[in-house]
Each structure stands twice: as structure tokens, then as C-alpha cells.
Amino acid sequence: MNTLTSIVNSGSLYEQLITQVIAVESQPKLKLRTEQTDQTVYKGVLSDFSSRVSSLNSLLEKLQDPFRSPFSARAANVPEDVGFSALAAENAKPGEHEIQVRQLARADARFSKQITAADNTLLDVFVDPGDPGDPTADPPILPTFSSIGERSFTLNIAQPEGDPVEIDVSYTPEDTATNDDILRGVADAITAAMDAARADGLLAEGTGASASVVRETSDSSRLSLRSLATGYGNRISFSDTDGLLAELELDVTSVRSGSGGGAIYAVGSGPEDSDLSAAFTLDGLDIYRDTNTIEDALDGITFTLDSVMDEPELLTIGADTKGMRAEVDAFIETYNELMSFIGTRSTVNAETGERGAFASDTALRGLRFGLRNDLSREIADNSTFSRLADLGIETERDGTLKLTDVSQLDAALAATPDAVGALFSSEDGLGARLTARFDALLGSDGTIEQRKKTADARIDQIEAQIERWDTRLARREQTLRDQFAQLEALTTQAQSQQASLASLFFF
């Protein structure tokens, strides 16, 4: 057994006693820290809850949005592996149409004639002949020598709106230039002129032309010129005042052959006989367009032509049941996530006594029953469907929803999609009911935000209490140490007196 003297003489033992006393007296502080942690966890649960409520609320707002009109969507159904695809807008009219793609749109492309790269025969186009002069004239006219001069031409670039843009191109070769040098120089001059026109804002996006040199064999070259836009309306046309393009045979509109220059695809005299424009048949009508994406042939339908077809195929336009079904499925899934979230956090574990974050919050715990009631009450202003059950959607015992009859929902979406939409978007519909309830939860003055503010206030209050406990425990620890110091001094004094008395009796 430890005596008072042994305790005083053992500083480490006394330290243990102080630690134990402080640990016992710190219990209220530890309880406060636990409560503070619980409040922080509760805030996190509230944030998660707010996110789930917001997700469902946003989804319901979309279902009610008259401009989005999810239950008025149309779908364009096309057989697999055909030469076109189609997208339907809301204004597309239900029906069937026969489509056959006969030709895809192409860009106008030209090649110059084949030219021996190392020769300099093209220099002749740039020679300005000299003047022999006239020594008999008064005053005499002196002769001049031939020289290399500038040659110019104009490319006409069609625009989506307005008149074509005239791109002036000029080029002067060196007097030692080879044919290959000249072709590269002309290509560079075209590129520079296009870049300048774009910088000046003269060319719309996707228009213009590109130029390059193609070496068909190791010793020959061709100039390649290609429009950046497809169709007869975007063909390249020229103004060749100096004859350079004619010499190169670059302005030939017929299809080139052999070593000659000309078009890769026949330009023709109009969309009907041109190899450049897209051509397809719509219900027996021949239609031509400059691109393979066509938005103006059939109201509400955007066609994309992919390949030429041997036979017409059927395009069917109707309600977008797949898209509408996805909207309903998303509602069921998001609603169930919210209901399950509330349910798991509103219970008390019978065995452990552990309480969910909402177990003591009657308002949030009661939200499940309010939502369930909103979905079960009959909708008075929808004569076709008055409950979700009319669509094959049932409420489970835990309040979640389950699609028990897929065919019933699909049939309703196909036959009366507007009536299905009214179940969510009418004045007394599910959307209006649930969003009205969520309005009280969300926002800066909503229940969730108020709960967070209350939790923040309690966390701050607990922190202040913990700080006071820290101060109190520090003073208590110092008091215990002071008492130890006093006891140690008294013990030392008593031991000294005991030694003095013993010296009187023992010699």
C-alpha cells in the first residue's frame, strides 16, 4: 500500500493521480465534444438531404416546363443500316415517309494539269515581253528587255447569306523558279488571301478554299484546289484575267482525265445535274441540298444523309415513347432515393438504440407521409389519368414507387402522351403538389436551411462551453500541482525535524 510519504516521494505516481482526476472531471467536456460531433454529422445529413430534395424538385420543374414539353416530344424511327438518320422536333407531324438517298453532297475540288516539276515552262505565263524600240522615232524609243511580271486571278467563294466573296490572288515568281516552285507559290498565295479574308471577317465559318501541291509521280506536280463547303451552291468559280488558271487547266468544270486538269466531281450547270449536291427522294419528290444535313425538307425533321441507297426506306414519326419513358423512370428513381434516404434516417434501432438523424425531427420525419399522400390523392383536373396507378405505377409499403405494369405505361405514352404529362404538369398535378411542399424545405428561409443554422448555433455554443471547460480543467490541474508542491514542502520539513529528534537519542 502506498503511504503518503511514498506518494510524495514518487512524482510519477502523483502525475498519474492528477491525470486520473482530470480524466474523471473531463467527462462533461467529452460529452459536449460528442454532441458537437453529432451536430456536425447532422449538418452533413441535412446537406445530403437538401441535395436529394433539390434533384427531385429540379426534375419536377422540368416535367412542368411548357417550353421543354417533355411529353410532347416526337421520335423519328428509321430502320437499321439504312443510308440516313433523322431527328424529330416537337413540331414534327406524326406519319410515315419514304426516303431514298441517291447522292451525297461533296466539296468542289479541282486539279491542275500534270506538270513536270523540275522544268520552268510555267514561267512563260509570267513573262512580260520587251519592246524592240524605234531608233527612228523622235525622240528615239530605246529597246526594253523581257521581265517576269505579276499575274492575278479571283476566286468567288459562296456564302450562306449574301453574295459570294471575291478573293483576289496575286503571285510573282522568281525568274529562276521551277514549275514546282510556281505551283507552291500559287498555293501559298491562295492560302494567304483566304487567311486575310477571314481576318477581315469576309468569310463565314466553314467557307473558303484550300490549296496545296500534289506530286502524282516523283517528277510531276499538280496544284490542288478544294472548297471547304459542299454542294453546287458552294462550287468554286473564277475570274482569270491573266490566263494563269487557264494555262493550269484549273478552271475546267468537267471531270479531269489522264494528265489533264479539271474537276474531281462534275460541277454541272445546276444542283440537278451536279455531282456536288446531296440528292434524295422524299415521298417521290426529288430534293437537292448543298449539305448532307437537311433541316428544311420536312417540318420538324432533321435528316443526316450517310450513304447511297438502292431502295427507299420508311421513316415513321410518332410520339417519343422511349424518351418519355426515360422521364418517368427518372422521376421514380429520384423519388425513391429521397424516400429511402428519409426512411433510413428516421428510424431507431431496437437492439442498439441508435437513432437516425431525423428520428427526433417530426417535420422531416413526417415528410415521407406528406409525399405519399400527395401521390395517392386523386388529381381532379385530369380526366384521363387521376393517379399514378392508372399508369401501372404502385406505391410500396415503404412509400417508394414501383412500375408494376410496363405495358400499361408504354401504351399510355404512345396513345395519350399529353394526358400522361398533365398528371405531372396540371394545376393540381403531382409536380405542383410536390414542388409546393419542397418550397417550404428549400431556399434561404426553408426548413433545411433553418435546421442548419440551428445546428451551427449549437456547435458554436458547445465550442464556447468546451473552451470554458478547458479553462476550468487547466485551473484544476494547476491547483492539484500547487497542492502537491505544498505537501512536498511539508513532507520535507517533517523529515528534517524527524532527523533532528533522532540525533538527540542516538549517539
mmCIF file of C-alpha atoms in Angstrom, residues 79-387:
data_model
loop_
_atom_site.group_PDB
_atom_site.id
_atom_site.type_symbol
_atom_site.label_atom_id
_atom_site.label_comp_id
_atom_site.label_asym_id
_atom_site.label_seq_id
_atom_site.Cartn_x
_atom_site.Cartn_y
_atom_site.Cartn_z
ATOM 1 C CA PRO A 79 -34.788 1.043 -89.906
ATOM 2 C CA GLU A 80 -31.313 -0.185 -89.051
ATOM 3 C CA ASP A 81 -28.441 0.021 -91.546
ATOM 4 C CA VAL A 82 -30.055 2.467 -93.953
ATOM 5 C CA GLY A 83 -28.393 5.436 -95.621
ATOM 6 C CA PHE A 84 -29.811 8.183 -93.429
ATOM 7 C CA SER A 85 -30.753 9.099 -89.884
ATOM 8 C CA ALA A 86 -33.408 11.530 -88.672
ATOM 9 C CA LEU A 87 -34.168 13.588 -85.591
ATOM 10 C CA ALA A 88 -37.664 14.841 -84.818
ATOM 11 C CA ALA A 89 -38.507 18.128 -83.114
ATOM 12 C CA GLU A 90 -41.701 18.761 -81.175
ATOM 13 C CA ASN A 91 -43.425 20.290 -84.199
ATOM 14 C CA ALA A 92 -42.895 17.180 -86.354
ATOM 15 C CA LYS A 93 -46.179 15.714 -87.507
ATOM 16 C CA PRO A 94 -46.860 12.014 -86.933
ATOM 17 C CA GLY A 95 -46.853 9.958 -90.088
ATOM 18 C CA GLU A 96 -44.805 7.851 -92.485
ATOM 19 C CA HIS A 97 -42.498 8.926 -95.324
ATOM 20 C CA GLU A 98 -40.423 7.071 -97.911
ATOM 21 C CA ILE A 99 -36.799 8.213 -98.154
ATOM 22 C CA GLN A 100 -34.102 7.195 -100.625
ATOM 23 C CA VAL A 101 -30.622 8.748 -100.674
ATOM 24 C CA ARG A 102 -29.344 8.994 -104.251
ATOM 25 C CA GLN A 103 -26.216 11.081 -103.831
ATOM 26 C CA LEU A 104 -24.185 12.602 -101.016
ATOM 27 C CA ALA A 105 -23.004 16.213 -101.027
ATOM 28 C CA ARG A 106 -19.355 16.736 -101.927
ATOM 29 C CA ALA A 107 -16.964 19.660 -101.953
ATOM 30 C CA ASP A 108 -15.927 21.108 -105.325
ATOM 31 C CA ALA A 109 -12.323 20.054 -105.937
ATOM 32 C CA ARG A 110 -10.036 20.804 -108.899
ATOM 33 C CA PHE A 111 -6.633 19.623 -110.086
ATOM 34 C CA SER A 112 -4.348 21.443 -112.468
ATOM 35 C CA LYS A 113 -2.873 19.548 -115.336
ATOM 36 C CA GLN A 114 0.130 17.382 -114.633
ATOM 37 C CA ILE A 115 3.325 19.408 -114.953
ATOM 38 C CA THR A 116 6.964 18.291 -114.967
ATOM 39 C CA ALA A 117 8.192 19.595 -111.630
ATOM 40 C CA ALA A 118 11.800 20.429 -112.499
ATOM 41 C CA ASP A 119 11.017 22.280 -115.744
ATOM 42 C CA ASN A 120 10.327 26.015 -115.917
ATOM 43 C CA THR A 121 7.739 26.088 -118.683
ATOM 44 C CA LEU A 122 5.201 27.897 -116.465
ATOM 45 C CA LEU A 123 7.499 30.909 -116.343
ATOM 46 C CA ASP A 124 6.320 31.734 -119.854
ATOM 47 C CA VAL A 125 2.932 32.742 -118.403
ATOM 48 C CA PHE A 126 4.652 35.398 -116.270
ATOM 49 C CA VAL A 127 6.921 36.850 -118.975
ATOM 50 C CA ASP A 128 6.255 40.429 -119.920
ATOM 51 C CA PRO A 129 7.854 40.740 -123.401
ATOM 52 C CA GLY A 130 10.303 43.524 -124.031
ATOM 53 C CA ASP A 131 9.880 46.332 -126.572
ATOM 54 C CA PRO A 132 12.341 46.390 -129.525
ATOM 55 C CA GLY A 133 12.129 50.155 -129.549
ATOM 56 C CA ASP A 134 12.274 52.530 -132.553
ATOM 57 C CA PRO A 135 15.578 54.322 -133.167
ATOM 58 C CA THR A 136 13.964 56.304 -135.985
ATOM 59 C CA ALA A 137 11.393 57.910 -133.751
ATOM 60 C CA ASP A 138 11.826 61.432 -132.479
ATOM 61 C CA PRO A 139 12.967 61.177 -129.862
ATOM 62 C CA PRO A 140 14.190 57.579 -130.378
ATOM 63 C CA ILE A 141 12.457 54.803 -128.372
ATOM 64 C CA LEU A 142 15.010 52.651 -126.644
ATOM 65 C CA PRO A 143 14.501 48.871 -126.601
ATOM 66 C CA THR A 144 13.499 47.087 -123.317
ATOM 67 C CA PHE A 145 14.160 43.544 -122.193
ATOM 68 C CA SER A 146 11.538 40.953 -121.255
ATOM 69 C CA SER A 147 10.866 40.503 -117.486
ATOM 70 C CA ILE A 148 8.874 38.379 -115.041
ATOM 71 C CA GLY A 149 5.624 40.079 -114.019
ATOM 72 C CA GLU A 150 2.765 39.572 -111.548
ATOM 73 C CA ARG A 151 -0.277 37.510 -112.502
ATOM 74 C CA SER A 152 -3.654 37.724 -110.778
ATOM 75 C CA PHE A 153 -6.966 35.896 -110.639
ATOM 76 C CA THR A 154 -10.110 35.953 -108.494
ATOM 77 C CA LEU A 155 -11.811 33.128 -106.582
ATOM 78 C CA ASN A 156 -15.521 33.544 -105.924
ATOM 79 C CA ILE A 157 -16.469 31.956 -102.564
ATOM 80 C CA ALA A 158 -20.168 31.378 -101.911
ATOM 81 C CA GLN A 159 -21.576 32.442 -98.510
ATOM 82 C CA PRO A 160 -24.559 31.110 -96.536
ATOM 83 C CA GLU A 161 -26.124 34.544 -96.749
ATOM 84 C CA GLY A 162 -25.479 37.292 -99.270
ATOM 85 C CA ASP A 163 -23.377 37.420 -102.403
ATOM 86 C CA PRO A 164 -20.195 35.399 -102.943
ATOM 87 C CA VAL A 165 -16.971 36.930 -101.644
ATOM 88 C CA GLU A 166 -14.397 37.768 -104.300
ATOM 89 C CA ILE A 167 -10.903 36.758 -103.179
ATOM 90 C CA ASP A 168 -8.193 38.408 -105.256
ATOM 91 C CA VAL A 169 -4.961 36.410 -105.544
ATOM 92 C CA SER A 170 -1.684 37.699 -106.975
ATOM 93 C CA TYR A 171 1.664 35.995 -107.442
ATOM 94 C CA THR A 172 5.045 36.795 -108.955
ATOM 95 C CA PRO A 173 7.653 34.021 -109.239
ATOM 96 C CA GLU A 174 11.406 34.340 -109.128
ATOM 97 C CA ASP A 175 12.989 34.343 -112.588
ATOM 98 C CA THR A 176 14.730 31.069 -111.667
ATOM 99 C CA ALA A 177 11.573 29.322 -110.390
ATOM 100 C CA THR A 178 10.773 25.802 -111.486
ATOM 101 C CA ASN A 179 7.262 24.610 -112.268
ATOM 102 C CA ASP A 180 7.096 23.040 -108.796
ATOM 103 C CA ASP A 181 8.185 26.352 -107.222
ATOM 104 C CA ILE A 182 5.466 28.190 -109.132
ATOM 105 C CA LEU A 183 2.714 25.763 -108.092
ATOM 106 C CA ARG A 184 3.779 26.044 -104.429
ATOM 107 C CA GLY A 185 3.903 29.826 -104.778
ATOM 108 C CA VAL A 186 0.364 29.952 -106.199
ATOM 109 C CA ALA A 187 -0.893 27.644 -103.429
ATOM 110 C CA ASP A 188 0.733 29.853 -100.775
ATOM 111 C CA ALA A 189 -0.748 32.982 -102.357
ATOM 112 C CA ILE A 190 -4.261 31.429 -102.242
ATOM 113 C CA THR A 191 -3.792 30.428 -98.587
ATOM 114 C CA ALA A 192 -2.588 33.916 -97.654
ATOM 115 C CA ALA A 193 -5.537 35.548 -99.448
ATOM 116 C CA MET A 194 -8.004 33.254 -97.614
ATOM 117 C CA ASP A 195 -6.368 33.993 -94.252
ATOM 118 C CA ALA A 196 -6.570 37.728 -94.911
ATOM 119 C CA ALA A 197 -10.250 37.490 -95.866
ATOM 120 C CA ARG A 198 -11.019 35.565 -92.660
ATOM 121 C CA ALA A 199 -9.098 38.099 -90.584
ATOM 122 C CA ASP A 200 -11.193 40.858 -92.186
ATOM 123 C CA GLY A 201 -14.414 38.962 -91.400
ATOM 124 C CA LEU A 202 -15.316 38.496 -95.054
ATOM 125 C CA LEU A 203 -15.693 34.704 -94.960
ATOM 126 C CA ALA A 204 -18.322 32.914 -92.897
ATOM 127 C CA GLU A 205 -17.198 29.959 -90.832
ATOM 128 C CA GLY A 206 -16.799 26.814 -92.892
ATOM 129 C CA THR A 207 -16.413 28.638 -96.200
ATOM 130 C CA GLY A 208 -13.361 29.357 -98.308
ATOM 131 C CA ALA A 209 -10.936 27.141 -100.167
ATOM 132 C CA SER A 210 -7.680 25.328 -99.502
ATOM 133 C CA ALA A 211 -4.778 24.906 -101.914
ATOM 134 C CA SER A 212 -1.814 22.555 -101.959
ATOM 135 C CA VAL A 213 0.606 20.812 -104.296
ATOM 136 C CA VAL A 214 0.196 17.094 -105.044
ATOM 137 C CA ARG A 215 3.105 15.116 -106.500
ATOM 138 C CA GLU A 216 1.460 12.376 -108.521
ATOM 139 C CA THR A 217 4.838 10.932 -109.550
ATOM 140 C CA SER A 218 8.367 11.609 -108.368
ATOM 141 C CA ASP A 219 8.945 14.110 -111.176
ATOM 142 C CA SER A 220 5.490 15.669 -111.681
ATOM 143 C CA SER A 221 3.277 18.102 -109.759
ATOM 144 C CA ARG A 222 -0.332 19.263 -109.747
ATOM 145 C CA LEU A 223 -1.987 22.181 -107.980
ATOM 146 C CA SER A 224 -4.987 21.061 -105.885
ATOM 147 C CA LEU A 225 -7.808 23.464 -105.019
ATOM 148 C CA ARG A 226 -10.728 22.404 -102.824
ATOM 149 C CA SER A 227 -13.791 24.205 -101.490
ATOM 150 C CA LEU A 228 -14.318 23.968 -97.723
ATOM 151 C CA ALA A 229 -18.106 23.721 -98.159
ATOM 152 C CA THR A 230 -20.122 21.107 -100.019
ATOM 153 C CA GLY A 231 -22.752 21.394 -102.731
ATOM 154 C CA TYR A 232 -23.293 23.063 -106.072
ATOM 155 C CA GLY A 233 -24.107 26.311 -104.294
ATOM 156 C CA ASN A 234 -20.581 26.291 -102.828
ATOM 157 C CA ARG A 235 -18.760 25.485 -106.066
ATOM 158 C CA ILE A 236 -15.638 27.450 -106.877
ATOM 159 C CA SER A 237 -15.851 29.937 -109.722
ATOM 160 C CA PHE A 238 -13.069 32.047 -111.202
ATOM 161 C CA SER A 239 -12.204 35.276 -112.882
ATOM 162 C CA ASP A 240 -8.955 34.644 -114.758
ATOM 163 C CA THR A 241 -7.970 37.898 -116.401
ATOM 164 C CA ASP A 242 -4.272 36.989 -116.854
ATOM 165 C CA GLY A 243 -4.848 33.427 -118.114
ATOM 166 C CA LEU A 244 -2.858 31.677 -115.378
ATOM 167 C CA LEU A 245 -5.695 29.347 -114.351
ATOM 168 C CA ALA A 246 -6.482 28.528 -117.959
ATOM 169 C CA GLU A 247 -2.862 27.586 -118.533
ATOM 170 C CA LEU A 248 -3.020 25.338 -115.470
ATOM 171 C CA GLU A 249 -6.425 23.947 -116.617
ATOM 172 C CA LEU A 250 -7.631 24.562 -113.066
ATOM 173 C CA ASP A 251 -10.860 26.282 -114.122
ATOM 174 C CA VAL A 252 -12.190 23.312 -116.114
ATOM 175 C CA THR A 253 -15.603 22.215 -114.779
ATOM 176 C CA SER A 254 -15.740 18.819 -116.481
ATOM 177 C CA VAL A 255 -14.214 15.778 -114.806
ATOM 178 C CA ARG A 256 -10.493 15.568 -115.463
ATOM 179 C CA SER A 257 -8.859 12.569 -117.105
ATOM 180 C CA GLY A 258 -5.314 11.429 -117.769
ATOM 181 C CA SER A 259 -2.732 14.161 -117.319
ATOM 182 C CA GLY A 260 -5.255 16.936 -117.912
ATOM 183 C CA GLY A 261 -6.717 19.265 -115.331
ATOM 184 C CA GLY A 262 -10.288 19.771 -114.255
ATOM 185 C CA ALA A 263 -12.857 18.821 -111.640
ATOM 186 C CA ILE A 264 -12.766 15.695 -109.496
ATOM 187 C CA TYR A 265 -16.589 15.674 -109.478
ATOM 188 C CA ALA A 266 -18.673 17.064 -112.313
ATOM 189 C CA VAL A 267 -19.727 20.579 -111.395
ATOM 190 C CA GLY A 268 -22.704 20.639 -113.762
ATOM 191 C CA SER A 269 -24.937 23.554 -114.549
ATOM 192 C CA GLY A 270 -27.214 23.296 -111.504
ATOM 193 C CA PRO A 271 -27.951 21.090 -108.468
ATOM 194 C CA GLU A 272 -29.950 18.664 -110.626
ATOM 195 C CA ASP A 273 -27.023 17.629 -112.843
ATOM 196 C CA SER A 274 -24.159 18.320 -110.449
ATOM 197 C CA ASP A 275 -22.182 15.653 -108.612
ATOM 198 C CA LEU A 276 -21.656 18.121 -105.781
ATOM 199 C CA SER A 277 -25.127 18.442 -104.239
ATOM 200 C CA ALA A 278 -26.899 15.970 -101.971
ATOM 201 C CA ALA A 279 -29.821 14.317 -103.755
ATOM 202 C CA PHE A 280 -32.568 12.281 -102.134
ATOM 203 C CA THR A 281 -36.158 11.341 -102.752
ATOM 204 C CA LEU A 282 -38.853 12.197 -100.205
ATOM 205 C CA ASP A 283 -42.198 10.552 -100.954
ATOM 206 C CA GLY A 284 -41.357 10.554 -104.666
ATOM 207 C CA LEU A 285 -40.110 14.148 -104.765
ATOM 208 C CA ASP A 286 -36.521 14.780 -105.893
ATOM 209 C CA ILE A 287 -34.802 17.105 -103.425
ATOM 210 C CA TYR A 288 -31.351 18.685 -103.709
ATOM 211 C CA ARG A 289 -29.342 20.411 -100.991
ATOM 212 C CA ASP A 290 -25.785 21.638 -100.566
ATOM 213 C CA THR A 291 -25.098 19.639 -97.396
ATOM 214 C CA ASN A 292 -25.777 16.163 -96.063
ATOM 215 C CA THR A 293 -27.603 17.611 -93.060
ATOM 216 C CA ILE A 294 -31.028 18.855 -94.146
ATOM 217 C CA GLU A 295 -33.360 20.732 -91.816
ATOM 218 C CA ASP A 296 -35.820 22.338 -94.241
ATOM 219 C CA ALA A 297 -37.207 19.453 -96.295
ATOM 220 C CA LEU A 298 -39.822 18.245 -93.799
ATOM 221 C CA ASP A 299 -41.209 20.301 -90.911
ATOM 222 C CA GLY A 300 -39.631 19.349 -87.592
ATOM 223 C CA ILE A 301 -37.287 16.739 -89.090
ATOM 224 C CA THR A 302 -33.509 16.970 -89.440
ATOM 225 C CA PHE A 303 -32.079 14.456 -91.896
ATOM 226 C CA THR A 304 -28.465 13.321 -91.985
ATOM 227 C CA LEU A 305 -27.540 11.532 -95.194
ATOM 228 C CA ASP A 306 -24.899 8.834 -94.734
ATOM 229 C CA SER A 307 -24.777 6.625 -97.828
ATOM 230 C CA VAL A 308 -26.446 5.996 -101.179
ATOM 231 C CA MET A 309 -29.433 3.601 -101.070
ATOM 232 C CA ASP A 310 -30.710 1.162 -103.657
ATOM 233 C CA GLU A 311 -34.307 1.252 -102.451
ATOM 234 C CA PRO A 312 -36.452 3.709 -100.454
ATOM 235 C CA GLU A 313 -36.916 3.040 -96.726
ATOM 236 C CA LEU A 314 -39.744 4.016 -94.405
ATOM 237 C CA LEU A 315 -39.382 6.862 -91.888
ATOM 238 C CA THR A 316 -42.015 6.754 -89.127
ATOM 239 C CA ILE A 317 -42.679 9.814 -86.961
ATOM 240 C CA GLY A 318 -44.587 9.416 -83.717
ATOM 241 C CA ALA A 319 -44.516 10.053 -80.015
ATOM 242 C CA ASP A 320 -41.097 9.662 -78.414
ATOM 243 C CA THR A 321 -42.225 6.911 -76.048
ATOM 244 C CA LYS A 322 -38.661 5.905 -75.253
ATOM 245 C CA GLY A 323 -37.693 9.454 -74.239
ATOM 246 C CA MET A 324 -40.913 9.975 -72.279
ATOM 247 C CA ARG A 325 -40.469 6.626 -70.553
ATOM 248 C CA ALA A 326 -36.980 7.762 -69.505
ATOM 249 C CA GLU A 327 -38.537 10.891 -67.944
ATOM 250 C CA VAL A 328 -40.974 8.789 -65.898
ATOM 251 C CA ASP A 329 -38.259 6.318 -64.900
ATOM 252 C CA ALA A 330 -36.052 9.201 -63.737
ATOM 253 C CA PHE A 331 -38.905 10.547 -61.594
ATOM 254 C CA ILE A 332 -39.491 7.139 -59.977
ATOM 255 C CA GLU A 333 -35.772 6.611 -59.308
ATOM 256 C CA THR A 334 -35.173 10.095 -57.861
ATOM 257 C CA TYR A 335 -38.346 9.971 -55.761
ATOM 258 C CA ASN A 336 -37.396 6.549 -54.366
ATOM 259 C CA GLU A 337 -33.902 7.732 -53.467
ATOM 260 C CA LEU A 338 -35.384 10.583 -51.441
ATOM 261 C CA MET A 339 -37.961 8.389 -49.696
ATOM 262 C CA SER A 340 -35.352 5.753 -48.820
ATOM 263 C CA PHE A 341 -32.996 8.438 -47.537
ATOM 264 C CA ILE A 342 -35.646 9.876 -45.218
ATOM 265 C CA GLY A 343 -36.747 6.399 -44.123
ATOM 266 C CA THR A 344 -33.312 5.142 -43.077
ATOM 267 C CA ARG A 345 -32.629 8.330 -41.112
ATOM 268 C CA SER A 346 -35.971 8.433 -39.327
ATOM 269 C CA THR A 347 -35.726 5.055 -37.578
ATOM 270 C CA VAL A 348 -34.458 3.908 -34.171
ATOM 271 C CA ASN A 349 -32.530 0.643 -33.945
ATOM 272 C CA ALA A 350 -34.484 -1.510 -31.490
ATOM 273 C CA GLU A 351 -31.418 -3.515 -30.495
ATOM 274 C CA THR A 352 -28.752 -0.820 -30.181
ATOM 275 C CA GLY A 353 -30.992 2.168 -29.532
ATOM 276 C CA GLU A 354 -29.122 4.091 -32.231
ATOM 277 C CA ARG A 355 -31.296 6.887 -33.553
ATOM 278 C CA GLY A 356 -31.345 8.170 -37.114
ATOM 279 C CA ALA A 357 -30.536 11.827 -37.758
ATOM 280 C CA PHE A 358 -34.248 12.629 -38.319
ATOM 281 C CA ALA A 359 -35.633 10.371 -35.585
ATOM 282 C CA SER A 360 -36.352 13.344 -33.325
ATOM 283 C CA ASP A 361 -37.347 15.758 -36.104
ATOM 284 C CA THR A 362 -41.088 15.391 -36.562
ATOM 285 C CA ALA A 363 -41.215 17.814 -39.518
ATOM 286 C CA LEU A 364 -38.616 15.998 -41.629
ATOM 287 C CA ARG A 365 -39.713 12.567 -40.479
ATOM 288 C CA GLY A 366 -43.302 13.428 -41.419
ATOM 289 C CA LEU A 367 -42.265 14.480 -44.918
ATOM 290 C CA ARG A 368 -42.467 10.865 -46.071
ATOM 291 C CA PHE A 369 -46.131 10.670 -45.169
ATOM 292 C CA GLY A 370 -46.853 14.042 -46.791
ATOM 293 C CA LEU A 371 -45.218 12.978 -50.060
ATOM 294 C CA ARG A 372 -47.022 9.680 -50.021
ATOM 295 C CA ASN A 373 -50.329 11.485 -49.548
ATOM 296 C CA ASP A 374 -49.530 13.887 -52.408
ATOM 297 C CA LEU A 375 -49.048 10.972 -54.775
ATOM 298 C CA SER A 376 -52.061 8.999 -53.653
ATOM 299 C CA ARG A 377 -54.684 11.776 -53.797
ATOM 300 C CA GLU A 378 -56.779 11.886 -56.953
ATOM 301 C CA ILE A 379 -55.934 14.624 -59.482
ATOM 302 C CA ALA A 380 -59.212 16.334 -60.200
ATOM 303 C CA ASP A 381 -58.325 18.231 -63.395
ATOM 304 C CA ASN A 382 -57.104 15.238 -65.434
ATOM 305 C CA SER A 383 -59.982 13.242 -66.843
ATOM 306 C CA THR A 384 -57.803 10.547 -68.435
ATOM 307 C CA PHE A 385 -55.410 9.677 -65.593
ATOM 308 C CA SER A 386 -56.091 10.682 -61.999
ATOM 309 C CA ARG A 387 -53.415 8.631 -60.200
#
